[in-house]
XYZ file of C-alpha atoms in Angstrom:
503
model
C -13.959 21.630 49.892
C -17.433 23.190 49.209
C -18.130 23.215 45.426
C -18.894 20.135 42.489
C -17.330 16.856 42.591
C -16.198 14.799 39.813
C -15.190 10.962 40.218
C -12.805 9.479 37.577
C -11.965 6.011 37.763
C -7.983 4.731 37.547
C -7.583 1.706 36.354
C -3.838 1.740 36.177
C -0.806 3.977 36.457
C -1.514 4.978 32.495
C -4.689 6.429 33.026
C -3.365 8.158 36.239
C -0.505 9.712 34.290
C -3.456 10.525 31.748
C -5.143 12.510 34.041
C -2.435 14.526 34.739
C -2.269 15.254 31.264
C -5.746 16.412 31.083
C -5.310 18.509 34.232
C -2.542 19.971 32.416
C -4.277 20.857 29.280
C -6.626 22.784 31.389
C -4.145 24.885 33.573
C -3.952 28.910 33.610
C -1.711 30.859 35.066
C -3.218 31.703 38.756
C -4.714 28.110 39.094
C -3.958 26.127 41.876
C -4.075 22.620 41.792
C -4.155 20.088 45.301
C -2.787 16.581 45.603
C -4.412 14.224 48.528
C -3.508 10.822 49.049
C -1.819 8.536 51.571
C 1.701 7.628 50.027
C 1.639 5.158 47.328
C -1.648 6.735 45.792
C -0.101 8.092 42.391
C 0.309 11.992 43.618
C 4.040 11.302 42.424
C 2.827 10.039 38.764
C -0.096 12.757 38.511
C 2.554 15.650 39.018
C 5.241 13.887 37.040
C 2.577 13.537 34.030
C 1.169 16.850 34.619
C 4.461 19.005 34.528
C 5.771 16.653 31.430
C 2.845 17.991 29.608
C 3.362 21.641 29.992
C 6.654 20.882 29.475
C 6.019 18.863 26.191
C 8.893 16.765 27.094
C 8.369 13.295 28.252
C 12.052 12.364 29.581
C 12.143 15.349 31.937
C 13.351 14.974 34.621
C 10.828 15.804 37.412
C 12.121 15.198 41.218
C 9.885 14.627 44.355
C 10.369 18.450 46.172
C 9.834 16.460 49.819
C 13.278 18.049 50.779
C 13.948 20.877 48.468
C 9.618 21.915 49.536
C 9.471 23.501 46.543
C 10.602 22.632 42.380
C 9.678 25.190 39.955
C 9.714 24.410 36.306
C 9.595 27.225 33.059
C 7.013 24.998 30.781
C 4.251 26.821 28.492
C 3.107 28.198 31.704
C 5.597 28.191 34.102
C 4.532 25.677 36.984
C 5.598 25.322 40.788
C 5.529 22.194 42.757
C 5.284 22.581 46.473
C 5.277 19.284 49.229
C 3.832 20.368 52.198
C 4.794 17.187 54.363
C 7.421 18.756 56.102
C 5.788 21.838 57.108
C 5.950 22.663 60.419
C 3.220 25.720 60.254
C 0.987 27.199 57.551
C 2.764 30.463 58.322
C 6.004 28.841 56.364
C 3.561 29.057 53.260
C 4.837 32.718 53.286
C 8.223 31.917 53.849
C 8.562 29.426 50.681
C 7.024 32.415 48.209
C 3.976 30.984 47.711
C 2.605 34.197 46.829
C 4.892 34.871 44.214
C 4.911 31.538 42.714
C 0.992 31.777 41.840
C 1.255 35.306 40.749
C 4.127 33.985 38.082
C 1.856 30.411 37.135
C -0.107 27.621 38.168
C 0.417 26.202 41.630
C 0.780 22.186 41.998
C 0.611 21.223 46.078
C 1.208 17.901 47.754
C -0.140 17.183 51.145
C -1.870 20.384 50.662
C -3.984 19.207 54.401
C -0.648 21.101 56.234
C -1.765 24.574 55.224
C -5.853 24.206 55.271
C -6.947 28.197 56.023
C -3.992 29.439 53.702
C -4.892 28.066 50.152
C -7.383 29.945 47.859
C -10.987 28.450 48.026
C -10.498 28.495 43.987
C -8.427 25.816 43.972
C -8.997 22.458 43.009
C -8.250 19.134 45.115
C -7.862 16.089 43.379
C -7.893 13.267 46.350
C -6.833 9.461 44.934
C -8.342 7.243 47.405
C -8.002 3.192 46.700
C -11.015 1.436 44.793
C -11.408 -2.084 44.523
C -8.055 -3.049 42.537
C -7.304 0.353 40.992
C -8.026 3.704 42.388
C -10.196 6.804 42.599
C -9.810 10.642 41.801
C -12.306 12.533 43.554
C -11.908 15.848 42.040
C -13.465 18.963 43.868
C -13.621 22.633 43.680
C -15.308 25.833 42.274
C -15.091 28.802 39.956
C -12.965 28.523 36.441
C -10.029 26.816 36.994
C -12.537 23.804 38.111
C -14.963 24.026 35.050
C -12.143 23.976 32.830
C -10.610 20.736 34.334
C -13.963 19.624 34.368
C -14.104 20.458 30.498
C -11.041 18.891 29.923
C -11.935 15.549 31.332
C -14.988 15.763 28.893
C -13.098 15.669 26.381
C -11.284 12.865 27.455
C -14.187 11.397 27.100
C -14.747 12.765 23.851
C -11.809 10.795 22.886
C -12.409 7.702 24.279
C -16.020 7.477 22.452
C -14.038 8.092 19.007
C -11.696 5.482 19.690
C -8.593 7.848 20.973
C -9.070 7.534 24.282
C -5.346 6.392 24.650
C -4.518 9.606 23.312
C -1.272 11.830 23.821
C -2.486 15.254 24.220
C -0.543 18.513 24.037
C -1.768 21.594 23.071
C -1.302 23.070 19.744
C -2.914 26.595 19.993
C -5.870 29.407 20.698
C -6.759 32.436 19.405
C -8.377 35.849 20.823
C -11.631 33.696 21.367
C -12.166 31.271 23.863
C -11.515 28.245 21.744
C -8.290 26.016 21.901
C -6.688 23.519 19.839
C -4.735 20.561 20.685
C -2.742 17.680 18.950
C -3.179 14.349 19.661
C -1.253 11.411 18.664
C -1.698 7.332 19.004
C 0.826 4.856 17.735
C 0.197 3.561 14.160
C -2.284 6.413 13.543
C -2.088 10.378 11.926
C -2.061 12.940 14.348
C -5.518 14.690 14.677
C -6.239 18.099 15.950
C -8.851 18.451 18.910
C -11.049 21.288 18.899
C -12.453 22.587 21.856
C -14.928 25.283 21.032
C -17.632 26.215 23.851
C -20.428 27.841 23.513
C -20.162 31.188 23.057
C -20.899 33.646 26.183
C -23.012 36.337 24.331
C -22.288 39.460 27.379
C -24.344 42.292 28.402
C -26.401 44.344 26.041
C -24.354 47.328 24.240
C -26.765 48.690 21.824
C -30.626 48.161 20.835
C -30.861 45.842 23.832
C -28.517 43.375 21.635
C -25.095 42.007 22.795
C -21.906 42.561 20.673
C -22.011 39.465 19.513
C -25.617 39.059 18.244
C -25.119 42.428 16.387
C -21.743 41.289 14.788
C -23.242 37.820 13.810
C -20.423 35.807 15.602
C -20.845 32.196 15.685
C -22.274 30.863 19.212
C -21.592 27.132 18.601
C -19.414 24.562 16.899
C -22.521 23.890 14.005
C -21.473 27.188 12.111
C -17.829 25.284 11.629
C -19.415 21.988 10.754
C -22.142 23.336 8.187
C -19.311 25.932 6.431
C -16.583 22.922 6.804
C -18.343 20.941 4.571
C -19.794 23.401 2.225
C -15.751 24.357 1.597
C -15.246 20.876 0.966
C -17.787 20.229 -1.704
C -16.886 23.421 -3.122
C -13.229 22.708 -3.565
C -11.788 24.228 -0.778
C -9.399 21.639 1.062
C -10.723 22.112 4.691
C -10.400 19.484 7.527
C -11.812 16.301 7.953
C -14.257 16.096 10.633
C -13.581 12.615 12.274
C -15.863 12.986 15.156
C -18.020 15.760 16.774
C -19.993 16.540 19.841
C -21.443 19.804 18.471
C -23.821 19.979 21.961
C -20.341 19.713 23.886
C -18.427 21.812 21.264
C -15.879 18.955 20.557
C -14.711 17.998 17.170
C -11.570 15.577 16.283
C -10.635 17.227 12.929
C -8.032 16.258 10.369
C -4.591 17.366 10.903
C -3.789 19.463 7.271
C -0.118 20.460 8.632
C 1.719 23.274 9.998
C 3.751 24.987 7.410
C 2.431 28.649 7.304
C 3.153 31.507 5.097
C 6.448 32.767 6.388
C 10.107 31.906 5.417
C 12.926 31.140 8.034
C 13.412 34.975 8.972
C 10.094 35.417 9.947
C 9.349 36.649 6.711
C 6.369 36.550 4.342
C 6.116 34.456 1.491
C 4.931 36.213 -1.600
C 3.968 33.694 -3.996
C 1.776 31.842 -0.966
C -0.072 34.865 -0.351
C -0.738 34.971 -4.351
C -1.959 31.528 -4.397
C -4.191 32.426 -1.259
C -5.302 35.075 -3.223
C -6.093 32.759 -6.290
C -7.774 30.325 -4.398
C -10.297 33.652 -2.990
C -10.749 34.113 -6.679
C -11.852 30.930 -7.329
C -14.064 30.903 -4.372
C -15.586 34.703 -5.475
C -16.375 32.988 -8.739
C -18.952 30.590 -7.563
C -22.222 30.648 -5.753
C -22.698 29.463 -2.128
C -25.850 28.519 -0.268
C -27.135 30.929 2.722
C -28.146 27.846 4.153
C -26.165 24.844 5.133
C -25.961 21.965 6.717
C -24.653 20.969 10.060
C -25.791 17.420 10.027
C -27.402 15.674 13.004
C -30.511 17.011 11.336
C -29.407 20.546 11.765
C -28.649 23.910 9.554
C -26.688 26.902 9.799
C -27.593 30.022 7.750
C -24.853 31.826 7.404
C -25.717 35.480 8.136
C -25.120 38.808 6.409
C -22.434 41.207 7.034
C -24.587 44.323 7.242
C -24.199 47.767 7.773
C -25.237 46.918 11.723
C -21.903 44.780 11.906
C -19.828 46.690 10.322
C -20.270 49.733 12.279
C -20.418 47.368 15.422
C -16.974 46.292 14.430
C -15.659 49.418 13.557
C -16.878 51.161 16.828
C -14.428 49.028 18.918
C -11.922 52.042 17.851
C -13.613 54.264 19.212
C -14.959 52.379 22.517
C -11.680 50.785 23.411
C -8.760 52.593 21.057
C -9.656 56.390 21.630
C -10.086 55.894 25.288
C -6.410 54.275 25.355
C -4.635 57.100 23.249
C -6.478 59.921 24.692
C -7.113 58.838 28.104
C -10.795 59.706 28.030
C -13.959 57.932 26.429
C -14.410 59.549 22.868
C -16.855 62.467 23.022
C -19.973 61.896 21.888
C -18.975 64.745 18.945
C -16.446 62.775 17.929
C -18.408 59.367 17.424
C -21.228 61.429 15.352
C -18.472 62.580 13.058
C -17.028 58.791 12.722
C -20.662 57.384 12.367
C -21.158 59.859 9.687
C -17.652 59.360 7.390
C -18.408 55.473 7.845
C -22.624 55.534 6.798
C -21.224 57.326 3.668
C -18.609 54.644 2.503
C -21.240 51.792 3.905
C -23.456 53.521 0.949
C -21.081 52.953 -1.540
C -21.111 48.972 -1.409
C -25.048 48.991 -2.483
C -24.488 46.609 -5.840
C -21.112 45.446 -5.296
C -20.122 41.583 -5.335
C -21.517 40.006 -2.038
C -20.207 35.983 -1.294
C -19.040 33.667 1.053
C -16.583 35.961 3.578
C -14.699 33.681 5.622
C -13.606 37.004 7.723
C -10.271 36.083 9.111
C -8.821 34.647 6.124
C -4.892 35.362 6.935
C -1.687 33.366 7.593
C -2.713 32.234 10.923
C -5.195 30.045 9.461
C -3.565 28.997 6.568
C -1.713 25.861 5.994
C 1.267 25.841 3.277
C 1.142 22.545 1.615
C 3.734 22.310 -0.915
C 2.780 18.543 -1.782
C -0.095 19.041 -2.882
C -1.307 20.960 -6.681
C -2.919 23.931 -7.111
C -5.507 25.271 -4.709
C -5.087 22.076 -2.870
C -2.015 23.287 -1.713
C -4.066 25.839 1.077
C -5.379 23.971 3.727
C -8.292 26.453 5.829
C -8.516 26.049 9.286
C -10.614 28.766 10.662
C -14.342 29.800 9.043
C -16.991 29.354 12.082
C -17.438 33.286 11.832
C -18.056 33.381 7.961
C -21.143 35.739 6.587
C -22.473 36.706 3.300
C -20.568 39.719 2.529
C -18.276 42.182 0.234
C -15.580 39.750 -1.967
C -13.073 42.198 -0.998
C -12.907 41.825 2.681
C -11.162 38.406 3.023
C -8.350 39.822 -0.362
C -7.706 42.871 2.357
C -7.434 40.568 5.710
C -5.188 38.647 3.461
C -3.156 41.166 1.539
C -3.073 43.514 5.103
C -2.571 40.171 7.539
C -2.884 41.550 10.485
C 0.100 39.637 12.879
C 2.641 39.403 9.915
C 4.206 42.869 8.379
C 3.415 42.524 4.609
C 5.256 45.260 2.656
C 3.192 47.340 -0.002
C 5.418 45.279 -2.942
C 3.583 42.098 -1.654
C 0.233 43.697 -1.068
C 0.113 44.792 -4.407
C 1.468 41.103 -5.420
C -1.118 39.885 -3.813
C -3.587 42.114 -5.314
C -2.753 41.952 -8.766
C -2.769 37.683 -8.487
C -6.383 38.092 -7.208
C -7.473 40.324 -10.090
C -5.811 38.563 -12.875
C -7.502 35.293 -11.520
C -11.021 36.896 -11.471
C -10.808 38.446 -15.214
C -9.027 35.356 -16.563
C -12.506 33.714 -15.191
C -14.997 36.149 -17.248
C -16.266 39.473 -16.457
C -14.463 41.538 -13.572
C -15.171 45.191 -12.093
C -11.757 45.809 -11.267
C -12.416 49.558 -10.395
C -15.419 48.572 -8.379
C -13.281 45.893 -6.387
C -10.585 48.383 -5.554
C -12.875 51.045 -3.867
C -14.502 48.396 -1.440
C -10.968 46.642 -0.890
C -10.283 49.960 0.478
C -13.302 50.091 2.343
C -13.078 46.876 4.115
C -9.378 47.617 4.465
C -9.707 50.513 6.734
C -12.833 49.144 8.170
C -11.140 45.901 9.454
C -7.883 47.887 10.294
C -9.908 50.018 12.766
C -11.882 47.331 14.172
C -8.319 45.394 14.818
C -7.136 48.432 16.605
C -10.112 48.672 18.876
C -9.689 44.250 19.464
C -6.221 44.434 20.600
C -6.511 46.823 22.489
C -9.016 45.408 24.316
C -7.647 42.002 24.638
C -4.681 44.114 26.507
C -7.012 46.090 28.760
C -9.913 43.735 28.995
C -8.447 40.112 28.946
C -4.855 40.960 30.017
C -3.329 39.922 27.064
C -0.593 42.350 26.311
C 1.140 40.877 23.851
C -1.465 41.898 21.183
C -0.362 45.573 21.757
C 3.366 44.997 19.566
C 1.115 44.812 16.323
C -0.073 48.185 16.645
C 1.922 49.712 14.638
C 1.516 47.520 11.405
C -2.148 47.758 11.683
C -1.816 51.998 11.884
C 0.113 51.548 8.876
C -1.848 49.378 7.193
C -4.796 52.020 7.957
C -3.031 54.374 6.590
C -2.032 52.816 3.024
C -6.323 51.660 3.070
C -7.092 55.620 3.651
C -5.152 56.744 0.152
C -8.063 55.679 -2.296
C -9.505 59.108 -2.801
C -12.946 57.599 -1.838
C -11.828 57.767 1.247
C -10.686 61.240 1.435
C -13.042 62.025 4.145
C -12.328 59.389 6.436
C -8.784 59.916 6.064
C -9.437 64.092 6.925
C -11.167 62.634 10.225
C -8.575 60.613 11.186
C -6.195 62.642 10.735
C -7.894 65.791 12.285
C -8.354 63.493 15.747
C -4.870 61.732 15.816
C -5.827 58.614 14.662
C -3.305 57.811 12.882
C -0.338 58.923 15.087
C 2.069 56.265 16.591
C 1.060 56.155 20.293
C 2.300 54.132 22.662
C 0.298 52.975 25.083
């Protein structure tokens, strides 16, 4: 198979069973994945491993398919398990709904030399030859499915230089970026959380011969987390532990804070968490933080500004990727003067207000609830890396208006009032002046979030985004009351902005 090769040494059954695990922490839906080897090499304790990890369940029960051809399995993604030996003719391929099996998942194939011509040239072949006492995986292949295996075996690696290399992984979650999270575990020893964070891809140009990202000052490397990690920490902020860190590779073994989040049994939000989040904002408002931090290994990050540039960046996803989706046309070029113009006049009314530390998606997601702990120890923060100098009010409004949980107006305004009373209880407060940009950043984040999930549906095939739609309209809509933002809300509502579509 044309492509790179990778060579990983097997000692033993355990770190053949191991690779399988890191195979499996790399698989997509669409990937297809080919086992070579004479009987007796491990193929059987690869795919067992490998399907137990997607599955999360190490007792299942996972049978050779040398008579049934074919085993098929629903884990995190679902997975099918095709053995090729008895295969008469490639042609049966067809006939055992190949096809369909790699349109629904990932693809595992035994003896995948009885259908050479019919396999995609994506896929990647992982041959276990014998060497010396132990044995050899020779792993070859091309495209993404490979560089993420490849990726995942780094951090393997990763592990073994911090002393986990024994590791249980299993993954733990991602977000709308392209980093990933995973738990690992080792008798006698605290679960940690693996980050996996890759350098950003920065994209085409889109305006001023800048990408999206350069313009919207989102982090490109694991250092931003690292530098703002620890400034948190000496600040008071209980963030993660870093453990270890490859910030080159974009690896870092972190502290496991928990996984109790901000919503009761019913799916519910928890008022008095979100006013403690709230408090603990307060708290953070009422103190200065360096531009410039650092990163260690002898490096800095300084943290940039959220300027007018980003904001409108941001706020033009709703009309690049929302407008098109509802009206079934790009936006005219009329219709983005007008929402350039109603946004430059509320970006003019934030000259002199409060500017600090914005950690930009402060919200339940990256929260963590921990009700041992006292007072504003009791938040754990997870997620930062994209943090800028900007208004105080953004991060109250991506908390008080979270965008994947449906907080009612009664706990918004909860929420509100816990943040206020914390910040005059600490000494001088424009409350009036707060209000207005909460507002602001409210509607300005609300739009971008349309424009974002919408894209991750029609962009990145991620659908799923699409169900919080409505919230985030009607969040919109309660930001667009402050009478500041009369003229916004006219525009809005003169296009159809804030109708329910569905899409």
């Amino acid at each position: 198979m044309a492509g790179l090769v990778l060579e990983h040494v097997l000692a033993d059954e355990a770190r053949t069973a191991r690779l399988g695990e890191d195979l499996a922490l790399s698989l997509r839906a669409g990937d297809v994945l080919l086992l070579k080897g004479d009987l007796g090499a491990g193929k059987s304790t690869l795919a067992r491993a490998l399907i137990r990890t997607l599955a999360d369940n190490a007792e299942l029960d996972v049978p050779s398919p040398t008579f049934t051809l074919v085993q098929s399995y629903e884990t995190r993604i679902p997975v099918h398990h095709f053995d090729l030996y008895r295969l008469s003719s490639a042609a049966e391929l067809d006939e055992l709904g190949f096809d369909e099996a790699l349109a629904q998942g990932a693809v595992l194939v035994e003896w995948p030399e009885r259908a050479e011509g019919h396999l995609p040239k994506t896929a990647i072949l992982v041959e276990l030859v014998q060497h010396g006492e132990g044995r050899l995986a020779r792993l070859s292949g091309q495209g993404a499915a490979f560089d993420r295996a490849a990726r995942s075996l780094a951090m393997r690696d990763f592990l073994e230089h911090a002393g986990w290399g024994e590791a249980r992984r299993r993954h733990f979650t991602g977000d709308a970026s392209a980093r990933s999270y995973e738990i690992v575990s080792l008798a006698g020893r605290d679960q940690q959380v693996l980050m996996n964070s890759p350098r950003l891809v920065l994209g085409p140009a889109v305006r001023d011969g800048k990408p999206y990202a350069e313009i919207a000052h989102t982090a490109q490397s694991v250092s931003a987390f690292v530098a703002i990690d620890r400034a948190l920490k000496a600040g008071g902020v209980s963030v993660p532990e870093i453990h270890a860190e490859d910030q080159d590779k974009g690896f870092l073994l972190l502290e496991h804070l928990g996984s109790e989040g901000f919503l009761g049994k019913d799916g519910e939000p928890i008022a008095e968490r979100y006013a403690a989040a709230a408090e603990l904002l307060a708290m953070m408002h009422g103190r200065a933080w360096p531009k410039r931090m650092e990163a260690g290994q002898g490096g800095f990050h300084d943290v940039p500004p959220f300027d007018r540039d980003a904001m409108m960046i941001e706020a033009d996803l709703l009309v690049d990727w929302y407008v098109p989706a509802i009206s079934g046309s790009p936006a005219s070029d009329g219709l983005r003067a007008g929402y350039h113009n109603a946004w430059n006049a509320l970006f003019d009314r934030l000259r002199g207000r409060e500017y600090t530390l914005m950690l930009r998606d402060f919200h339940s997601p990256n929260i963590i609830w921990r009700a041992d702990r006292n007072g504003h120890d009791r938040l754990g923060i997870v997620d930062f890396q994209d943090a800028l100098i900007g208004p105080s009010a953004y991060d109250v409004a991506s908390l008080a208006m979270d965008a994947r949980v449906t907080v009612s107006p009664v706990i918004e305004k909860r929420t509100l009032d816990a943040y206020v009373a914390a910040r005059h209880a600490a000494g001088a407060f424009d409350e009036a002046g707060f209000l207005e940009t909460y507002a602001i950043m409210a509607a300005q984040r609300n739009s971008k979030i349309l424009g974002i999930f919408v894209r991750l549906h029609k962009r990145d095939g991620k659908p799923d985004y699409l169900k919080h739609l409505p919230r985030i309209r009607d969040y919109l809509r309660r930001a667009l009351v402050h009478p500041t933002l009369a003229g916004l809300r006219d525009f809005y509502s003169d296009n159809g902005l804030l109708e329910e579509r569905a899409l």
